[in-house]
Amino acid sequence: MGIIGGDTAFIVGAKAYFNKSFSMDLNLNSIRYYRQAFIEVIHGVLIEIDMVNQKKLSMDEYISMISLKTGALIEKSLLIGTSYAKLENEYIPHFSTYGVNLGIIFQIIDDILGTFGDEKVTGKPTDGDIREGKHTCLLIEAMNNLEVKKKERLVKLMSNSEMNEEDVKEVRDLFMEADAINSSKKLASKYYEEASDALEKLKPVVNESEIEFFENLLKFVLERKF
């Protein structure tokens, strides 16, 4: 059902590019971004699914995955806008950097909220990622920071497909001991700074009110609680 829904959504979205309000050249350029976003998001999701089966994962691999899964969607949405606005080519990479980094920040914070968020605020359970054995930024940071015996314990817990509440709590405790939340927030802040720098470079061609909107959006995503 999900596959059929996704295929249908892609076709319905593509139909918008044949709207005669814009020239065919602009529509064709934009549909290239649309198609590429679809490909990259699917690629990212497939990588994420496969990651559950990998015993070892680096932060670089994780960032690469979320750049595709989440970053590409935001990036290509912005680039479609730059295409219709006929933005000068020299400024397009800055929108690209902003979009990808915004997606990275969103996903890192999503990982944190997915384990340590307030369920009443997020509307989602906080044990899902742990029970599914997902390779979140919290898990990677914990594996980088814990001593050997505790790493082995964490691997064993995350490999258990039938975790009980005590197991989930122990995983959370190991994340806390490894200071995984703060490490992940620092990582998100790094990409926040890069996105802010990209916005600074867009000031010659983007209105002040629009820059302010993008700055506020960036801050909201970094500080969100839901």
CSV table of C-alpha atoms in Angstrom, one decimal:
chain,number,residue,atom,x,y,z
A,1,MET,CA,0.0,0.0,0.0
A,2,GLY,CA,2.8,2.4,0.9
A,3,ILE,CA,4.6,1.7,-2.5
A,4,ILE,CA,1.4,2.4,-4.4
A,5,GLY,CA,0.7,5.5,-2.4
A,6,GLY,CA,4.3,6.8,-3.1
A,7,ASP,CA,4.1,6.1,-6.8
A,8,THR,CA,0.7,7.9,-7.0
A,9,ALA,CA,2.0,10.9,-5.1
A,10,PHE,CA,5.0,11.1,-7.4
A,11,ILE,CA,2.8,11.2,-10.5
A,12,VAL,CA,0.4,13.7,-9.0
A,13,GLY,CA,3.3,16.0,-8.0
A,14,ALA,CA,4.8,15.7,-11.5
A,15,LYS,CA,1.6,16.8,-13.1
A,16,ALA,CA,2.1,20.3,-11.6
A,17,TYR,CA,5.1,20.8,-13.8
A,18,PHE,CA,2.9,20.8,-16.9
A,19,ASN,CA,1.0,23.9,-15.7
A,20,LYS,CA,1.1,26.4,-18.5
A,21,SER,CA,1.7,29.3,-16.0
A,22,PHE,CA,5.4,28.8,-16.5
A,23,SER,CA,7.5,28.2,-19.6
A,24,MET,CA,8.4,24.6,-20.6
A,25,ASP,CA,12.1,25.3,-20.0
A,26,LEU,CA,11.5,26.3,-16.4
A,27,ASN,CA,9.2,23.4,-15.8
A,28,LEU,CA,11.7,20.9,-17.3
A,29,ASN,CA,14.5,22.3,-15.1
A,30,SER,CA,12.4,22.1,-12.0
A,31,ILE,CA,11.1,18.6,-12.7
A,32,ARG,CA,14.8,17.4,-12.8
A,33,TYR,CA,15.1,18.6,-9.2
A,34,TYR,CA,11.8,16.9,-8.4
A,35,ARG,CA,13.0,13.6,-9.9
A,36,GLN,CA,16.4,13.8,-8.2
A,37,ALA,CA,14.8,14.5,-4.8
A,38,PHE,CA,12.6,11.4,-5.3
A,39,ILE,CA,15.6,9.2,-6.1
A,40,GLU,CA,17.8,10.5,-3.3
A,41,VAL,CA,15.1,10.2,-0.6
A,42,ILE,CA,14.4,6.6,-1.6
A,43,HIS,CA,18.1,5.9,-1.6
A,44,GLY,CA,18.4,7.4,1.9
A,45,VAL,CA,15.5,5.3,3.2
A,46,LEU,CA,17.0,2.1,1.8
A,47,ILE,CA,20.3,2.9,3.4
A,48,GLU,CA,18.6,3.5,6.7
A,49,ILE,CA,16.8,0.1,6.5
A,50,ASP,CA,20.1,-1.7,5.7
A,51,MET,CA,21.9,0.1,8.5
A,52,VAL,CA,19.9,-2.0,11.1
A,53,ASN,CA,21.8,-5.0,9.9
A,54,GLN,CA,25.3,-3.4,10.2
A,55,LYS,CA,27.3,-4.0,13.3
A,56,LYS,CA,29.4,-0.9,13.0
A,57,LEU,CA,28.5,2.5,11.6
A,58,SER,CA,30.4,5.8,11.4
A,59,MET,CA,29.0,9.2,12.0
A,60,ASP,CA,30.0,10.1,8.4
A,61,GLU,CA,27.8,7.3,7.1
A,62,TYR,CA,24.9,8.4,9.3
A,63,ILE,CA,25.3,12.0,8.0
A,64,SER,CA,25.4,10.8,4.4
A,65,MET,CA,22.2,8.8,5.0
A,66,ILE,CA,20.2,11.6,6.5
A,67,SER,CA,21.5,14.1,3.9
A,68,LEU,CA,19.7,11.9,1.4
A,69,LYS,CA,16.7,10.8,3.4
A,70,THR,CA,15.8,14.3,4.8
A,71,GLY,CA,18.3,16.9,3.5
A,72,ALA,CA,17.7,16.2,-0.2
A,73,LEU,CA,13.9,16.8,0.1
A,74,ILE,CA,14.4,20.3,1.6
A,75,GLU,CA,17.3,21.1,-0.7
A,76,LYS,CA,15.5,20.2,-3.9
A,77,SER,CA,12.4,22.0,-2.8
A,78,LEU,CA,14.5,25.2,-2.4
A,79,LEU,CA,16.3,24.6,-5.7
A,80,ILE,CA,12.9,24.3,-7.5
A,81,GLY,CA,12.2,27.8,-6.2
A,82,THR,CA,15.5,29.1,-7.3
A,83,SER,CA,14.8,27.7,-10.8
A,84,TYR,CA,11.5,29.6,-11.1
A,85,ALA,CA,13.0,32.7,-9.6
A,86,LYS,CA,15.9,32.5,-12.2
A,87,LEU,CA,18.5,32.9,-9.5
A,88,GLU,CA,22.0,33.5,-10.7
A,89,ASN,CA,24.0,30.2,-10.7
A,90,GLU,CA,26.7,31.5,-8.3
A,91,TYR,CA,24.1,31.6,-5.4
A,92,ILE,CA,22.4,28.2,-6.0
A,93,PRO,CA,25.1,26.3,-4.0
A,94,HIS,CA,24.3,28.4,-0.9
A,95,PHE,CA,20.6,27.4,-1.0
A,96,SER,CA,21.7,23.9,-1.5
A,97,THR,CA,24.0,24.0,1.6
A,98,TYR,CA,21.2,25.6,3.7
A,99,GLY,CA,18.6,23.0,2.6
A,100,VAL,CA,20.8,19.9,3.2
A,101,ASN,CA,22.0,21.2,6.6
A,102,LEU,CA,18.4,22.1,7.7
A,103,GLY,CA,17.5,18.5,6.9
A,104,ILE,CA,20.5,17.2,8.8
A,105,ILE,CA,19.6,19.3,11.9
A,106,PHE,CA,16.0,18.2,11.7
A,107,GLN,CA,16.9,14.5,11.7
A,108,ILE,CA,19.5,14.8,14.5
A,109,ILE,CA,16.9,16.5,16.7
A,110,ASP,CA,14.3,14.0,15.6
A,111,ASP,CA,16.6,11.2,16.8
A,112,ILE,CA,16.9,12.9,20.2
A,113,LEU,CA,13.2,13.5,20.6
A,114,GLY,CA,12.5,9.9,19.4
A,115,THR,CA,14.2,8.6,22.6
A,116,PHE,CA,14.1,11.4,25.1
A,117,GLY,CA,11.2,13.6,24.0
A,118,ASP,CA,8.0,14.1,25.8
A,119,GLU,CA,5.4,11.8,24.3
A,120,LYS,CA,2.6,14.2,25.2
A,121,VAL,CA,4.3,16.9,23.2
A,122,THR,CA,5.7,14.8,20.3
A,123,GLY,CA,2.7,12.5,20.0
A,124,LYS,CA,5.1,9.6,19.3
A,125,PRO,CA,6.4,6.8,21.5
A,126,THR,CA,9.9,7.2,22.8
A,127,ASP,CA,10.9,3.6,22.6
A,128,GLY,CA,10.3,3.0,18.9
A,129,ASP,CA,13.9,3.7,17.6
A,130,ILE,CA,15.4,1.6,20.3
A,131,ARG,CA,13.1,-1.4,19.8
A,132,GLU,CA,13.7,-1.2,16.1
A,133,GLY,CA,17.4,-1.2,16.5
A,134,LYS,CA,17.8,2.0,14.5
A,135,HIS,CA,21.3,3.5,14.1
A,136,THR,CA,20.5,6.9,15.4
A,137,CYS,CA,23.1,9.6,16.2
A,138,LEU,CA,22.5,8.8,19.9
A,139,LEU,CA,23.6,5.2,19.3
A,140,ILE,CA,26.6,6.2,17.2
A,141,GLU,CA,27.8,8.7,19.8
A,142,ALA,CA,27.3,6.1,22.6
A,143,MET,CA,29.4,3.6,20.7
A,144,ASN,CA,32.1,6.2,20.2
A,145,ASN,CA,32.2,7.2,23.9
A,146,LEU,CA,31.5,4.2,26.1
A,147,GLU,CA,34.1,1.8,27.4
A,148,VAL,CA,34.4,-1.6,25.7
A,149,LYS,CA,32.3,-3.7,28.1
A,150,LYS,CA,29.4,-1.2,28.0
A,151,LYS,CA,29.7,-1.0,24.2
A,152,GLU,CA,29.3,-4.8,24.0
A,153,ARG,CA,26.3,-4.6,26.4
A,154,LEU,CA,24.7,-1.9,24.2
A,155,VAL,CA,25.2,-4.0,21.1
A,156,LYS,CA,23.6,-7.0,22.7
A,157,LEU,CA,20.6,-4.9,23.9
A,158,MET,CA,20.1,-3.3,20.5
A,159,SER,CA,20.3,-6.7,18.8
A,160,ASN,CA,17.4,-8.0,20.9
A,161,SER,CA,14.1,-7.9,18.8
A,162,GLU,CA,12.0,-8.6,21.9
A,163,MET,CA,13.2,-5.9,24.4
A,164,ASN,CA,11.2,-5.3,27.6
A,165,GLU,CA,10.9,-2.0,29.4
A,166,GLU,CA,14.0,-2.7,31.5
A,167,ASP,CA,16.0,-3.2,28.4
A,168,VAL,CA,14.8,0.0,26.9
A,169,LYS,CA,15.6,1.9,30.1
A,170,GLU,CA,19.1,0.4,30.2
A,171,VAL,CA,19.7,1.6,26.6
A,172,ARG,CA,18.6,5.1,27.6
A,173,ASP,CA,20.9,5.0,30.6
A,174,LEU,CA,23.8,4.0,28.5
A,175,PHE,CA,23.1,6.9,26.1
A,176,MET,CA,23.0,9.2,29.1
A,177,GLU,CA,26.2,7.9,30.5
A,178,ALA,CA,27.9,8.4,27.1
A,179,ASP,CA,26.6,12.0,27.0
A,180,ALA,CA,25.1,11.2,23.6
A,181,ILE,CA,22.4,13.9,23.8
A,182,ASN,CA,24.9,16.7,24.3
A,183,SER,CA,27.2,15.3,21.7
A,184,SER,CA,24.4,15.1,19.2
A,185,LYS,CA,23.3,18.6,19.9
A,186,LYS,CA,26.8,19.9,19.4
A,187,LEU,CA,26.8,18.1,16.0
A,188,ALA,CA,23.5,19.7,15.1
A,189,SER,CA,24.9,23.1,16.1
A,190,LYS,CA,27.8,22.6,13.7
A,191,TYR,CA,25.4,22.2,10.8
A,192,TYR,CA,23.4,25.2,12.1
A,193,GLU,CA,26.5,27.4,11.8
A,194,GLU,CA,27.2,26.1,8.3
A,195,ALA,CA,23.6,26.9,7.3
A,196,SER,CA,23.8,30.3,8.8
A,197,ASP,CA,27.0,31.0,6.9
A,198,ALA,CA,25.2,30.0,3.7
A,199,LEU,CA,22.3,32.4,4.4
A,200,GLU,CA,24.8,35.2,5.0
A,201,LYS,CA,26.1,34.7,1.4
A,202,LEU,CA,22.6,34.9,0.1
A,203,LYS,CA,21.9,38.4,1.5
A,204,PRO,CA,22.9,40.2,-1.8
A,205,VAL,CA,20.0,38.5,-3.7
A,206,VAL,CA,17.4,37.6,-1.0
A,207,ASN,CA,15.2,40.2,0.7
A,208,GLU,CA,15.8,40.9,4.4
A,209,SER,CA,12.4,39.6,5.4
A,210,GLU,CA,13.0,36.3,3.6
A,211,ILE,CA,16.5,35.9,5.2
A,212,GLU,CA,14.8,36.5,8.6
A,213,PHE,CA,12.3,33.8,7.7
A,214,PHE,CA,15.0,31.3,6.9
A,215,GLU,CA,16.9,32.2,10.0
A,216,ASN,CA,13.9,31.7,12.2
A,217,LEU,CA,13.1,28.4,10.5
A,218,LEU,CA,16.7,27.2,11.2
A,219,LYS,CA,16.5,28.2,14.8
A,220,PHE,CA,13.0,26.6,15.3
A,221,VAL,CA,14.3,23.2,13.8
A,222,LEU,CA,17.3,23.3,16.1
A,223,GLU,CA,15.3,24.1,19.3
A,224,ARG,CA,12.1,22.2,18.6
A,225,LYS,CA,10.5,20.0,21.2
A,226,PHE,CA,8.1,18.2,18.9
